[in-house]
Each structure stands twice: as structure tokens, then as C-alpha cells.
Amino acid sequence: MDITLKPPNSLSRPLFVPKKLLMGPGPTNSSPRVLKAMGLPILGHMHEECINVMDEIKEGLQFVFQTKNPVTLAISSSGHGGMEAAMCNLIEPGDTVLIAVNGIWGERASDIAHRYGAKVEILKKSPGKTFTVDELEKSIIKYKPILFFLTQGESSTGVYQALDGFGEICRRNNCLFVVDTVASLGAVPVFTDLWKIDIVYSGSQKVLGAPPGLAPISFSSQALNKVYARKSPISVFYWDITKLGNYWGCFGEARMYHHTISCSLLYGLREGLAELVEEGLPNSWKRHKDCANRLYEGINKIGLKLYVENENCRLPTVTTIRSPPEINTKHVSKYAMERYNVEISGGLGPSAGLVMRIGLMGYNANFSNVDTVLDVLQEAMEYAKHNKSKL
Amino acid sequence: MDITLKPPNSLSRPLFVPKKLLMGPGPTNSSPRVLKAMGLPILGHMHEECINVMDEIKEGLQFVFQTKNPVTLAISSSGHGGMEAAMCNLIEPGDTVLIAVNGIWGERASDIAHRYGAKVEILKKSPGKTFTVDELEKSIIKYKPILFFLTQGESSTGVYQALDGFGEICRRNNCLFVVDTVASLGAVPVFTDLWKIDIVYSGSQKVLGAPPGLAPISFSSQALNKVYARKSPISVFYWDITKLGNYWGCFGEARMYHHTISCSLLYGLREGLAELVEEGLPNSWKRHKDCANRLYEGINKIGLKLYVENENCRLPTVTTIRSPPEINTKHVSKYAMERYNVEISGGLGPSAGLVMRIGLMGYNANFSNVDTVLDVLQEAMEYAKHNKSKL
């Protein structure tokens, strides 16, 4: 048997990875400590030292999520895998679910829930707006859903959703409360137990400062009870929480092989969590808030307007700026990237074409970066205004 | 709101990752070049430089799989995610599938197919045995399945399954041919197009020499046609090949955001592929075969017996050795790891308790490692024989 297809030339070139300042909605830059950890030697997925790192991550996540849930772990998927895991473990075909939609994440949650066979009811708000406990209560009484999905940090619109009070209503109505904190965890308070959240998940590549590839998640005992009471098998083996929980040592049984976890991603997340724990949660919350305020001030000085009008609903990690009509913001992003290797993003989903997005998360959330991105933004806007034909 | 749960002490200790020689069934050690790449700066999932790395990986995978399939990419999951992706894209509830089971991977494929609503028919052989084209033909005529699943490298038993001829029978009977090459790709020939394989997948952490976390996969046009003809949505958004294929630029359309790919895992896989392309496939196949032969010889000299009797059915990457009745092989593995940081594995699934497994893959497949693992094995066996009470 002969090789018929020839080797590609592209792989004989050296790998090219430039250093950029990632001031978009994530991933964010990782710290030197995290990047150094990524290059450590490979460990087997059942080796004692790998298990120890998993245990340390579990403790770190229980702290960051502020939960005592034994079933707290990181899923071997991007952040969106946390959404899949929540849905595929809880939903049985025919179950009614209620999804709060005010941006792309609610839309995606609806899509996913539909694929797992749910009857999907929508609690809808315009992009940029938030939900109230009263609105939830009316809908929950009307639809009697088995789960309610809410996004704390709507990174497509820059909206921060307050969470307190929703869990009470859900628990009173026998509905599980699922919260997406991909873009918010570590930058704003998340009190999983206090707020009666049944499944909370996040992503490794935002405030936690690790590379993408892992989705931290936590299941309450109420969520697990729904899983244990299923009549049909959990839809997806890869995210089966009964198997994942065993592998992560959450049930006090002997650990069984489930999948080959990526030790390298574990190293990065472990170091990112260690840095966050070292700083302390209140300090991190304050740092993100201070940076966001400095950014708002600078944006105001440049003469731009924030997309989210109510300042209590602004997500400190992702700031959305209304695109001025006279400027093509794609040109702004292009100039910032080509001239300075600085990422300034456009909108996503419902905010596409309407906003520019600036991210401040984890390692990147400091005053120096705020000032840099403001300088670059101002210069890029000037350039985009006066050199339309050149771009 | 106050922090009620205190930070864990474990994260204030430095991260501990020892250097080991991973001579088990995977993951294997990564080369210094691959590990160095893992620590490179983070890139956004839609950045031009990230897309370029994805394109290079695609070309590398088309070469290693020996396919011209445009839909060739790496899924953001462990190797087992490839199995999930194959099943969730092809299976609609009620479809009949035929799974060849002679070890753990066929069992897992059956479990997964069942969860996606398939009627699962099994073509069964004892662990250690292989399948013939005639056996497939009889079953395919009897059950009329929409897909047939076969594992090329059964890492639980060390069995190599020849693939030629199966694809012809499948295509003639309107059945898609799905092949697991997680433990074999790069070490033995895989001629995807020539052998009429419709979905082939692998894992990053075996012969390709990258850290775990990505699952290379390729879809034929026949497989895609089945996807396009579905009446129900693809069960899982995360592995929806119509969305993944778009993100990987396989359809010639503008790329849309689907999930946040792990740039770091891409760097590692890209470098692992580059090393394999540099060596050349026939050289890699020969190196793995030569190493396996040297290992068989050494095992024979020690007085141990190989589990797979037919030498044409031995997988060069994972060698299974019958456990001698007088020795607890858990003690052998423990001694090798504690005394030398060398991994020698026990059995898995149907081979648990029956065999020891030695892996030779990618960067680790060289004569020096073969000699080392044989020395360690012999010493560990002596120790285990004479010091039962101490372990």
C-alpha cells in the first residue's frame, strides 16, 4: 500500500503565534505563571498527581462558586460544554424548560434544549435589558418548567443580570435554576448555595485566566436528584454527570476511567485558580469594577456612549459601546489589531453591527491595559473616520 | 454579601508535576517541541493566526488520514468525543446500527449509540479476536444497519483489526463505515479514501504526540449526505458537523463563531503533526513496528507470553502481556511507577486483571524506551514475586 496523498508544505514552516493584548470578550491573556504551567510534562488521566491537581481544582471551584456541592468539577469542553452538560443531564424528552433570552446565550440554550427534546418556553427581553423576579414568577406558574435558564453575564450585549431572588421562586415551584457565569465568574459575586442555584457553569478562558478548553460546573443535590430520577438514559455519555462525578471523586467511590482528561488544561486552570485565590474574591471583584469604571470614564471622554444605560446592569468584564453611525467599527478593530496587536471586538448575535466590545477580565483587568485600549480605540476611530478608502 | 466559604489551602502550594516515562496505552509523552508550543500566548478563536493554525492542522490530518475529505478537522473533546460526534451526527432515533464488539471501545460505542436512540445490533467476538469481512456481510444483510462501527486499534486488548474490504461491503449495502483509530493513527496505515471509510476519528494524545483534548475526525460526502437528510436536528450542538465544518472553513463559506476553541491545544497538535509529517508516514509505521518487534522479543526472553496469539493481529502501539498467575500485576505497575516513574498499565474493561499493557507511541516509540521498560518490567516482576507483603 502506497501513500497517495503527499504531505502538506504548510507544516514545514515554523508555528507562528504572535503576542497580542486580548481586550475582547475572551479568551483573555493568560499570566506567565499559567503559560509556564501549560508546558509541563504530560501525566496520565488516572495518575495520582493528576488526580491531586483535579482535587485542587475542585476545591478552588467550590470556593469561586461559593458552594459546598460535592459535585463540582471541570468538564473537558469549551464553556459552552457546560451549557450542554446542564441540559443533557436534566432534560428528558417532553420536559418543559424556561429560558431567559436577552442575547446570544439564551438563544443558544434554547437551541440546545430543543435538541435534547425539551418543550422550550421563552422569557424574552430586548437585548440590553434584564429580567425581574416577578416576571419569572408569572412565567413559572404559567409553564411549570423543570428548569429555568438565566445568564449572569450576557457577553453579547454587556449586560449583568442580578441573580438573587430567582432561586427562591424556582425552588418553591419545583424548578431547577441553571445559571451561565461564563463571562462573569470571578469578576462579580456568585453565591451558588446562598442563591439556590442548581447548576452553575463557567469557562476557563475568561476571568479564571486559563486557556480555553475546560468548563467549570457545579450540581446541587436537587439537580442530582432530577438526574437520578430519569426514566431515560442521560443523553450524552461524555457529559454524564454520574460518570464524570465518579471520575472527579465526587461520590466517595473508587474512581473509574471515563475519558482521557487533558492534564495540560488542568495545569493551566489550576494555576489560574491559584492566582485568583491568592488575590481573594472581594479584591478581584473590586479590581474588575474599578477597571470598568475607569473604562466608562474614558469612553465618555472620547465622546462615545455605553450601550447599557442602567449602570447597575453593566457587566464589568465586557463593556459594550454604541457604534457611532459615521464609523465602520470593523475598521476600528482591524486598525487596532494590525497597528498595535490589540483586540477590540465588534458585536455578536443581537448586537452585531451595533456595538464595539471591550473586555476586562482576569490577568488583563488592570489600569494600564484600560489606558492602552482607550488610547488605541481613540486613534483607531480617528483613523477609521478619515481613511475609509484605505481600509 | 460576604464570602462564607474560605479559600482552600491546597492552592497555595506550588503545582507539582513530575516527569514520567509514559509507557502505558496513552497519553504518551509529548516532545519538547510540542510542550514548548503549549506555553505560547493565547489567541482568539476567530483570529487570523488561529485560523491559519487550524488550516495547517486540517492539511496535516488529511495527510495522516490519507483523505481528500474537505470536512476534516479536530473536535474540542478527548478522543472519545470523536465517537460521540460520529454517533450524534449520523443516528436518528430508531435507526439500526451495527457495532463490532471485541473490547471496551465497541462496548462504549454501543452505549453511546443507544443514548442517541439507536437500535443497537452487536457483532461480537471474544476479547483478543478480530472480525472478518464475511462476518460483516452476513450481519449487514440480516440487520440492514445505517452504520457499522469498527475499532482499528483495540487498546484494551492490544488487538489490531485489518480494515480493507469492510468499506466495500458497507457501501454496497448503503451502510456508513465508522472507524475508531484513536490508538492506531500514525503507527499503522489508515487509508480513509481507499478503504471507503465514512467517518474516521482519533485522539491527539497517542501517536500524534500532542496533549489530550482534541479528537481529529473526517467525514466522507456519504456521511454528510446522511447528516443533510436528517428529519430531526443533530442531537448535540457542540458536535454538530454542519456548524463545526463551517467554523473549520470546510464548506468554503464565511466562518461563524461556534465555540471557543482551545488555541493552546491547537498549538500542541499542530507541532505533533508537523513532527509526524517531517518523519513521513512509512517511516513512522516502520518505527512503531520495529519497536513492537523488539518489545515482543524482550517479553519472550523474560519468559512472558503475549495475549494476542496471531501476530498479524497485534497492535504495535499497545502490547498486552498475559499476567502470570503467581504475580499481582498491580504490584508491578506500582513498583515501576514509584521506583522509576515508568508507567506500565494493567488491563481495562474485558482485559482487567488478565494483562499488563505496554504502550509504544509517537515520541516514546524508540529502542531506548523499549529497553528501559523491559528492564523495569523484569525488575518489578521479581520484586512483586518476592515482596508481596511489602506492597
Short mmCIF file of N, CA and C in Angstrom, two decimals, chain A residues 94-230:
data_model
loop_
_atom_site.label_atom_id
_atom_site.label_comp_id
_atom_site.label_asym_id
_atom_site.label_seq_id
_atom_site.Cartn_x
_atom_site.Cartn_y
_atom_site.Cartn_z
N GLY A 94 -39.70 15.80 26.16
CA GLY A 94 -41.04 16.21 26.58
C GLY A 94 -41.05 17.16 27.77
N ASP A 95 -39.94 17.26 28.48
CA ASP A 95 -39.86 18.20 29.61
C ASP A 95 -40.02 19.64 29.11
N THR A 96 -40.70 20.46 29.89
CA THR A 96 -40.79 21.88 29.57
C THR A 96 -39.67 22.63 30.28
N VAL A 97 -38.98 23.49 29.51
CA VAL A 97 -37.94 24.32 30.11
C VAL A 97 -38.25 25.78 29.81
N LEU A 98 -37.79 26.65 30.70
CA LEU A 98 -38.00 28.09 30.52
C LEU A 98 -36.63 28.77 30.39
N ILE A 99 -36.44 29.48 29.29
CA ILE A 99 -35.14 30.09 29.02
C ILE A 99 -35.31 31.60 28.94
N ALA A 100 -34.48 32.30 29.72
CA ALA A 100 -34.48 33.77 29.64
C ALA A 100 -33.58 34.18 28.47
N VAL A 101 -34.17 34.87 27.50
CA VAL A 101 -33.43 35.25 26.29
C VAL A 101 -33.35 36.76 26.18
N ASN A 102 -32.13 37.29 26.32
CA ASN A 102 -31.91 38.71 26.04
C ASN A 102 -30.57 38.90 25.30
N GLY A 103 -30.14 37.83 24.66
CA GLY A 103 -28.89 37.88 23.93
C GLY A 103 -28.58 36.50 23.37
N ILE A 104 -27.34 36.29 22.96
CA ILE A 104 -27.00 35.07 22.24
C ILE A 104 -27.03 33.82 23.11
N TRP A 105 -26.72 33.97 24.42
CA TRP A 105 -26.60 32.76 25.24
C TRP A 105 -27.94 32.12 25.53
N GLY A 106 -28.95 32.95 25.75
CA GLY A 106 -30.29 32.40 25.89
C GLY A 106 -30.76 31.72 24.61
N GLU A 107 -30.42 32.35 23.47
CA GLU A 107 -30.79 31.74 22.18
C GLU A 107 -30.13 30.38 22.02
N ARG A 108 -28.84 30.32 22.37
CA ARG A 108 -28.13 29.05 22.23
C ARG A 108 -28.69 28.00 23.18
N ALA A 109 -29.00 28.41 24.41
CA ALA A 109 -29.57 27.47 25.38
C ALA A 109 -30.89 26.91 24.86
N SER A 110 -31.68 27.74 24.18
CA SER A 110 -32.95 27.28 23.62
C SER A 110 -32.70 26.24 22.55
N ASP A 111 -31.73 26.53 21.68
CA ASP A 111 -31.38 25.60 20.59
C ASP A 111 -30.98 24.24 21.18
N ILE A 112 -30.10 24.29 22.18
CA ILE A 112 -29.59 23.05 22.77
C ILE A 112 -30.70 22.27 23.47
N ALA A 113 -31.52 22.98 24.24
CA ALA A 113 -32.62 22.31 24.96
C ALA A 113 -33.58 21.64 23.98
N HIS A 114 -33.84 22.32 22.87
CA HIS A 114 -34.71 21.78 21.84
C HIS A 114 -34.14 20.47 21.29
N ARG A 115 -32.83 20.45 21.04
CA ARG A 115 -32.20 19.23 20.51
C ARG A 115 -32.30 18.05 21.48
N TYR A 116 -32.32 18.34 22.80
CA TYR A 116 -32.46 17.25 23.78
C TYR A 116 -33.93 16.89 24.02
N GLY A 117 -34.80 17.45 23.21
CA GLY A 117 -36.19 17.01 23.25
C GLY A 117 -37.09 17.82 24.15
N ALA A 118 -36.61 18.97 24.62
CA ALA A 118 -37.44 19.77 25.53
C ALA A 118 -38.48 20.57 24.77
N LYS A 119 -39.58 20.88 25.45
CA LYS A 119 -40.54 21.87 25.00
C LYS A 119 -40.01 23.19 25.57
N VAL A 120 -39.61 24.09 24.68
CA VAL A 120 -38.89 25.29 25.12
C VAL A 120 -39.83 26.49 25.20
N GLU A 121 -39.95 27.08 26.39
CA GLU A 121 -40.69 28.33 26.56
C GLU A 121 -39.68 29.45 26.79
N ILE A 122 -39.98 30.61 26.23
CA ILE A 122 -39.02 31.72 26.28
C ILE A 122 -39.55 32.87 27.14
N LEU A 123 -38.67 33.34 28.03
CA LEU A 123 -38.94 34.60 28.73
C LEU A 123 -38.06 35.63 28.03
N LYS A 124 -38.69 36.53 27.29
CA LYS A 124 -37.91 37.36 26.37
C LYS A 124 -37.79 38.82 26.81
N LYS A 125 -36.60 39.37 26.62
CA LYS A 125 -36.35 40.79 26.79
C LYS A 125 -35.52 41.29 25.62
N SER A 126 -35.64 42.58 25.33
CA SER A 126 -34.79 43.15 24.28
C SER A 126 -33.33 43.02 24.72
N PRO A 127 -32.45 42.90 23.75
CA PRO A 127 -31.02 42.90 24.07
C PRO A 127 -30.69 44.17 24.86
N GLY A 128 -29.91 44.03 25.92
CA GLY A 128 -29.54 45.19 26.74
C GLY A 128 -30.38 45.29 28.00
N LYS A 129 -31.51 44.57 28.04
CA LYS A 129 -32.40 44.65 29.21
C LYS A 129 -32.22 43.42 30.12
N THR A 130 -32.72 43.52 31.35
CA THR A 130 -32.60 42.42 32.31
C THR A 130 -33.97 41.92 32.76
N PHE A 131 -33.95 40.84 33.53
CA PHE A 131 -35.17 40.17 33.98
C PHE A 131 -35.42 40.45 35.46
N THR A 132 -36.71 40.44 35.83
CA THR A 132 -37.06 40.61 37.25
C THR A 132 -37.64 39.31 37.81
N VAL A 133 -37.58 39.21 39.13
CA VAL A 133 -38.09 38.03 39.81
C VAL A 133 -39.61 37.89 39.57
N ASP A 134 -40.29 39.01 39.51
CA ASP A 134 -41.74 38.97 39.26
C ASP A 134 -42.06 38.35 37.90
N GLU A 135 -41.28 38.75 36.91
CA GLU A 135 -41.51 38.19 35.56
C GLU A 135 -41.30 36.68 35.56
N LEU A 136 -40.24 36.26 36.27
CA LEU A 136 -40.01 34.81 36.35
C LEU A 136 -41.20 34.13 37.00
N GLU A 137 -41.68 34.70 38.11
CA GLU A 137 -42.74 34.04 38.88
C GLU A 137 -43.99 33.82 38.01
N LYS A 138 -44.35 34.84 37.25
CA LYS A 138 -45.52 34.69 36.36
C LYS A 138 -45.31 33.56 35.36
N SER A 139 -44.15 33.55 34.74
CA SER A 139 -43.88 32.54 33.71
C SER A 139 -43.79 31.14 34.29
N ILE A 140 -43.21 31.06 35.47
CA ILE A 140 -43.01 29.74 36.06
C ILE A 140 -44.35 29.13 36.45
N ILE A 141 -45.27 29.98 36.89
CA ILE A 141 -46.62 29.49 37.24
C ILE A 141 -47.36 29.08 35.96
N LYS A 142 -47.15 29.86 34.91
CA LYS A 142 -47.83 29.57 33.65
C LYS A 142 -47.33 28.27 33.00
N TYR A 143 -45.99 28.10 32.94
CA TYR A 143 -45.45 27.00 32.14
C TYR A 143 -45.04 25.77 32.95
N LYS A 144 -44.86 25.92 34.28
CA LYS A 144 -44.41 24.80 35.11
C LYS A 144 -43.18 24.09 34.52
N PRO A 145 -42.11 24.84 34.28
CA PRO A 145 -40.93 24.22 33.67
C PRO A 145 -40.14 23.38 34.69
N ILE A 146 -39.34 22.44 34.17
CA ILE A 146 -38.47 21.67 35.07
C ILE A 146 -37.16 22.43 35.31
N LEU A 147 -36.84 23.36 34.42
CA LEU A 147 -35.65 24.18 34.67
C LEU A 147 -35.84 25.58 34.12
N PHE A 148 -35.16 26.51 34.76
CA PHE A 148 -35.13 27.90 34.31
C PHE A 148 -33.67 28.27 34.07
N PHE A 149 -33.41 28.80 32.87
CA PHE A 149 -32.03 29.14 32.48
C PHE A 149 -31.86 30.66 32.44
N LEU A 150 -30.79 31.14 33.09
CA LEU A 150 -30.53 32.57 33.15
C LEU A 150 -29.02 32.81 33.00
N THR A 151 -28.67 33.87 32.27
CA THR A 151 -27.26 34.19 32.05
C THR A 151 -26.87 35.37 32.94
N GLN A 152 -25.85 35.19 33.76
CA GLN A 152 -25.43 36.30 34.63
C GLN A 152 -24.68 37.36 33.85
N GLY A 153 -23.82 36.94 32.93
CA GLY A 153 -23.04 37.90 32.16
C GLY A 153 -23.30 37.72 30.67
N GLU A 154 -24.20 38.52 30.12
CA GLU A 154 -24.54 38.39 28.69
C GLU A 154 -23.44 39.09 27.88
N SER A 155 -22.45 38.33 27.48
CA SER A 155 -21.28 38.96 26.85
C SER A 155 -21.58 39.50 25.47
N SER A 156 -22.69 39.10 24.86
CA SER A 156 -23.01 39.66 23.54
C SER A 156 -23.51 41.10 23.65
N THR A 157 -24.09 41.44 24.81
CA THR A 157 -24.64 42.80 24.97
C THR A 157 -24.00 43.58 26.10
N GLY A 158 -23.18 42.90 26.93
CA GLY A 158 -22.55 43.58 28.06
C GLY A 158 -23.47 43.77 29.24
N VAL A 159 -24.47 42.91 29.34
CA VAL A 159 -25.47 43.05 30.41
C VAL A 159 -25.15 42.14 31.60
N TYR A 160 -25.22 42.75 32.79
CA TYR A 160 -25.09 42.00 34.05
C TYR A 160 -26.49 41.76 34.60
N GLN A 161 -26.80 40.50 34.87
CA GLN A 161 -28.11 40.14 35.41
C GLN A 161 -27.96 39.82 36.90
N ALA A 162 -28.65 40.54 37.78
CA ALA A 162 -28.67 40.19 39.20
C ALA A 162 -29.37 38.84 39.36
N LEU A 163 -28.89 38.02 40.30
CA LEU A 163 -29.40 36.65 40.42
C LEU A 163 -30.22 36.41 41.68
N ASP A 164 -30.09 37.28 42.69
CA ASP A 164 -30.75 36.96 43.96
C ASP A 164 -32.26 37.04 43.84
N GLY A 165 -32.90 36.07 44.49
CA GLY A 165 -34.36 36.01 44.48
C GLY A 165 -34.91 34.99 43.49
N PHE A 166 -34.23 34.77 42.37
CA PHE A 166 -34.73 33.83 41.35
C PHE A 166 -34.75 32.39 41.87
N GLY A 167 -33.69 32.03 42.59
CA GLY A 167 -33.57 30.65 43.08
C GLY A 167 -34.71 30.28 44.03
N GLU A 168 -35.12 31.26 44.86
CA GLU A 168 -36.23 31.02 45.80
C GLU A 168 -37.50 30.64 45.04
N ILE A 169 -37.80 31.45 44.04
CA ILE A 169 -39.02 31.20 43.24
C ILE A 169 -38.94 29.84 42.56
N CYS A 170 -37.77 29.55 42.01
CA CYS A 170 -37.60 28.26 41.33
C CYS A 170 -37.83 27.12 42.30
N ARG A 171 -37.16 27.18 43.46
CA ARG A 171 -37.26 26.05 44.40
C ARG A 171 -38.69 25.87 44.89
N ARG A 172 -39.37 26.98 45.12
CA ARG A 172 -40.76 26.91 45.59
C ARG A 172 -41.67 26.24 44.55
N ASN A 173 -41.25 26.34 43.27
CA ASN A 173 -42.08 25.80 42.18
C ASN A 173 -41.50 24.54 41.57
N ASN A 174 -40.58 23.91 42.33
CA ASN A 174 -40.03 22.63 41.88
C ASN A 174 -39.36 22.73 40.50
N CYS A 175 -38.66 23.83 40.32
CA CYS A 175 -38.00 24.09 39.04
C CYS A 175 -36.51 24.28 39.34
N LEU A 176 -35.66 23.69 38.55
CA LEU A 176 -34.22 23.81 38.79
C LEU A 176 -33.69 25.10 38.16
N PHE A 177 -32.75 25.74 38.86
CA PHE A 177 -32.24 27.05 38.46
C PHE A 177 -30.84 26.86 37.87
N VAL A 178 -30.71 27.12 36.57
CA VAL A 178 -29.44 26.91 35.85
C VAL A 178 -28.88 28.28 35.45
N VAL A 179 -27.64 28.53 35.81
CA VAL A 179 -27.06 29.85 35.56
C VAL A 179 -25.74 29.75 34.78
N ASP A 180 -25.65 30.55 33.73
CA ASP A 180 -24.44 30.69 32.93
C ASP A 180 -23.60 31.82 33.52
N THR A 181 -22.39 31.49 33.98
CA THR A 181 -21.49 32.53 34.50
C THR A 181 -20.18 32.54 33.70
N VAL A 182 -20.25 32.13 32.43
CA VAL A 182 -19.03 32.02 31.63
C VAL A 182 -18.26 33.34 31.64
N ALA A 183 -18.96 34.44 31.42
CA ALA A 183 -18.28 35.72 31.27
C ALA A 183 -18.19 36.51 32.57
N SER A 184 -18.66 35.94 33.66
CA SER A 184 -18.77 36.74 34.90
C SER A 184 -18.04 36.15 36.10
N LEU A 185 -17.93 34.83 36.18
CA LEU A 185 -17.38 34.19 37.39
C LEU A 185 -16.00 34.72 37.75
N GLY A 186 -15.86 35.18 38.98
CA GLY A 186 -14.58 35.68 39.46
C GLY A 186 -14.51 37.20 39.41
N ALA A 187 -15.35 37.81 38.58
CA ALA A 187 -15.34 39.27 38.44
C ALA A 187 -16.47 39.92 39.23
N VAL A 188 -17.51 39.15 39.47
CA VAL A 188 -18.66 39.62 40.26
C VAL A 188 -19.04 38.49 41.21
N PRO A 189 -19.75 38.78 42.31
CA PRO A 189 -20.12 37.71 43.24
C PRO A 189 -21.00 36.65 42.57
N VAL A 190 -20.69 35.40 42.87
CA VAL A 190 -21.56 34.27 42.51
C VAL A 190 -21.71 33.46 43.79
N PHE A 191 -22.89 33.52 44.41
CA PHE A 191 -23.14 32.78 45.65
C PHE A 191 -24.06 31.60 45.33
N THR A 192 -23.47 30.55 44.86
CA THR A 192 -24.25 29.41 44.36
C THR A 192 -25.21 28.87 45.41
N ASP A 193 -24.70 28.60 46.60
CA ASP A 193 -25.55 27.99 47.63
C ASP A 193 -26.58 29.00 48.16
N LEU A 194 -26.11 30.19 48.46
CA LEU A 194 -26.98 31.23 49.02
C LEU A 194 -28.13 31.57 48.06
N TRP A 195 -27.83 31.61 46.79
CA TRP A 195 -28.83 31.98 45.78
C TRP A 195 -29.60 30.79 45.24
N LYS A 196 -29.35 29.61 45.83
CA LYS A 196 -30.10 28.40 45.45
C LYS A 196 -30.00 28.10 43.95
N ILE A 197 -28.78 28.19 43.45
CA ILE A 197 -28.54 27.84 42.03
C ILE A 197 -28.31 26.33 41.97
N ASP A 198 -28.98 25.66 41.04
CA ASP A 198 -28.89 24.20 40.98
C ASP A 198 -27.78 23.71 40.05
N ILE A 199 -27.59 24.39 38.93
CA ILE A 199 -26.40 24.12 38.12
C ILE A 199 -25.81 25.47 37.72
N VAL A 200 -24.53 25.64 38.00
CA VAL A 200 -23.83 26.86 37.59
C VAL A 200 -22.59 26.40 36.82
N TYR A 201 -22.29 27.09 35.75
CA TYR A 201 -21.09 26.70 34.99
C TYR A 201 -20.39 27.95 34.49
N SER A 202 -19.14 27.76 34.04
CA SER A 202 -18.35 28.87 33.54
C SER A 202 -17.35 28.35 32.51
N GLY A 203 -16.42 29.20 32.11
CA GLY A 203 -15.38 28.80 31.15
C GLY A 203 -14.02 29.11 31.73
N SER A 204 -13.01 28.37 31.31
CA SER A 204 -11.67 28.55 31.88
C SER A 204 -10.97 29.80 31.38
N GLN A 205 -11.41 30.32 30.22
CA GLN A 205 -10.61 31.30 29.46
C GLN A 205 -10.99 32.75 29.70
N LYS A 206 -11.85 33.01 30.69
CA LYS A 206 -12.25 34.40 30.93
C LYS A 206 -11.57 34.88 32.21
N VAL A 207 -12.33 35.19 33.24
CA VAL A 207 -11.72 35.75 34.45
C VAL A 207 -10.75 34.76 35.12
N LEU A 208 -11.00 33.47 34.97
CA LEU A 208 -10.12 32.48 35.60
C LEU A 208 -8.73 32.47 34.97
N GLY A 209 -8.60 33.06 33.78
CA GLY A 209 -7.27 33.33 33.23
C GLY A 209 -6.52 32.14 32.65
N ALA A 210 -7.20 31.02 32.45
CA ALA A 210 -6.56 29.85 31.86
C ALA A 210 -6.87 29.81 30.36
N PRO A 211 -6.16 28.99 29.60
CA PRO A 211 -6.54 28.84 28.20
C PRO A 211 -7.95 28.24 28.07
N PRO A 212 -8.58 28.40 26.90
CA PRO A 212 -9.89 27.78 26.71
C PRO A 212 -9.77 26.25 26.73
N GLY A 213 -10.89 25.59 26.99
CA GLY A 213 -10.90 24.13 26.88
C GLY A 213 -11.54 23.41 28.05
N LEU A 214 -11.79 24.11 29.16
CA LEU A 214 -12.44 23.48 30.30
C LEU A 214 -13.64 24.32 30.73
N ALA A 215 -14.68 23.64 31.20
CA ALA A 215 -15.89 24.32 31.67
C ALA A 215 -16.16 23.91 33.12
N PRO A 216 -15.80 24.77 34.07
CA PRO A 216 -16.15 24.50 35.47
C PRO A 216 -17.67 24.41 35.64
N ILE A 217 -18.10 23.51 36.50
CA ILE A 217 -19.55 23.32 36.68
C ILE A 217 -19.81 22.78 38.08
N SER A 218 -20.99 23.06 38.61
CA SER A 218 -21.37 22.54 39.92
C SER A 218 -22.84 22.16 39.91
N PHE A 219 -23.16 20.99 40.50
CA PHE A 219 -24.52 20.48 40.57
C PHE A 219 -24.97 20.45 42.04
N SER A 220 -26.16 20.99 42.31
CA SER A 220 -26.75 20.88 43.65
C SER A 220 -27.33 19.49 43.84
N SER A 221 -27.67 19.16 45.07
CA SER A 221 -28.29 17.84 45.31
C SER A 221 -29.66 17.76 44.63
N GLN A 222 -30.35 18.91 44.52
CA GLN A 222 -31.64 18.92 43.81
C GLN A 222 -31.45 18.57 42.34
N ALA A 223 -30.41 19.12 41.73
CA ALA A 223 -30.14 18.81 40.33
C ALA A 223 -29.80 17.32 40.18
N LEU A 224 -29.00 16.81 41.11
CA LEU A 224 -28.64 15.39 41.03
C LEU A 224 -29.87 14.50 41.20
N ASN A 225 -30.79 14.91 42.08
CA ASN A 225 -31.99 14.10 42.27
C ASN A 225 -32.80 13.98 40.99
N LYS A 226 -32.86 15.08 40.24
CA LYS A 226 -33.57 15.02 38.95
C LYS A 226 -32.86 14.04 38.01
N VAL A 227 -31.52 14.07 38.03
CA VAL A 227 -30.75 13.14 37.20
C VAL A 227 -31.03 11.70 37.61
N TYR A 228 -31.00 11.46 38.93
CA TYR A 228 -31.20 10.08 39.42
C TYR A 228 -32.61 9.57 39.13
N ALA A 229 -33.56 10.50 39.00
CA ALA A 229 -34.95 10.08 38.79
C ALA A 229 -35.30 9.90 37.31
N ARG A 230 -34.31 10.08 36.43
CA ARG A 230 -34.60 9.98 35.00
C ARG A 230 -35.16 8.60 34.64
#
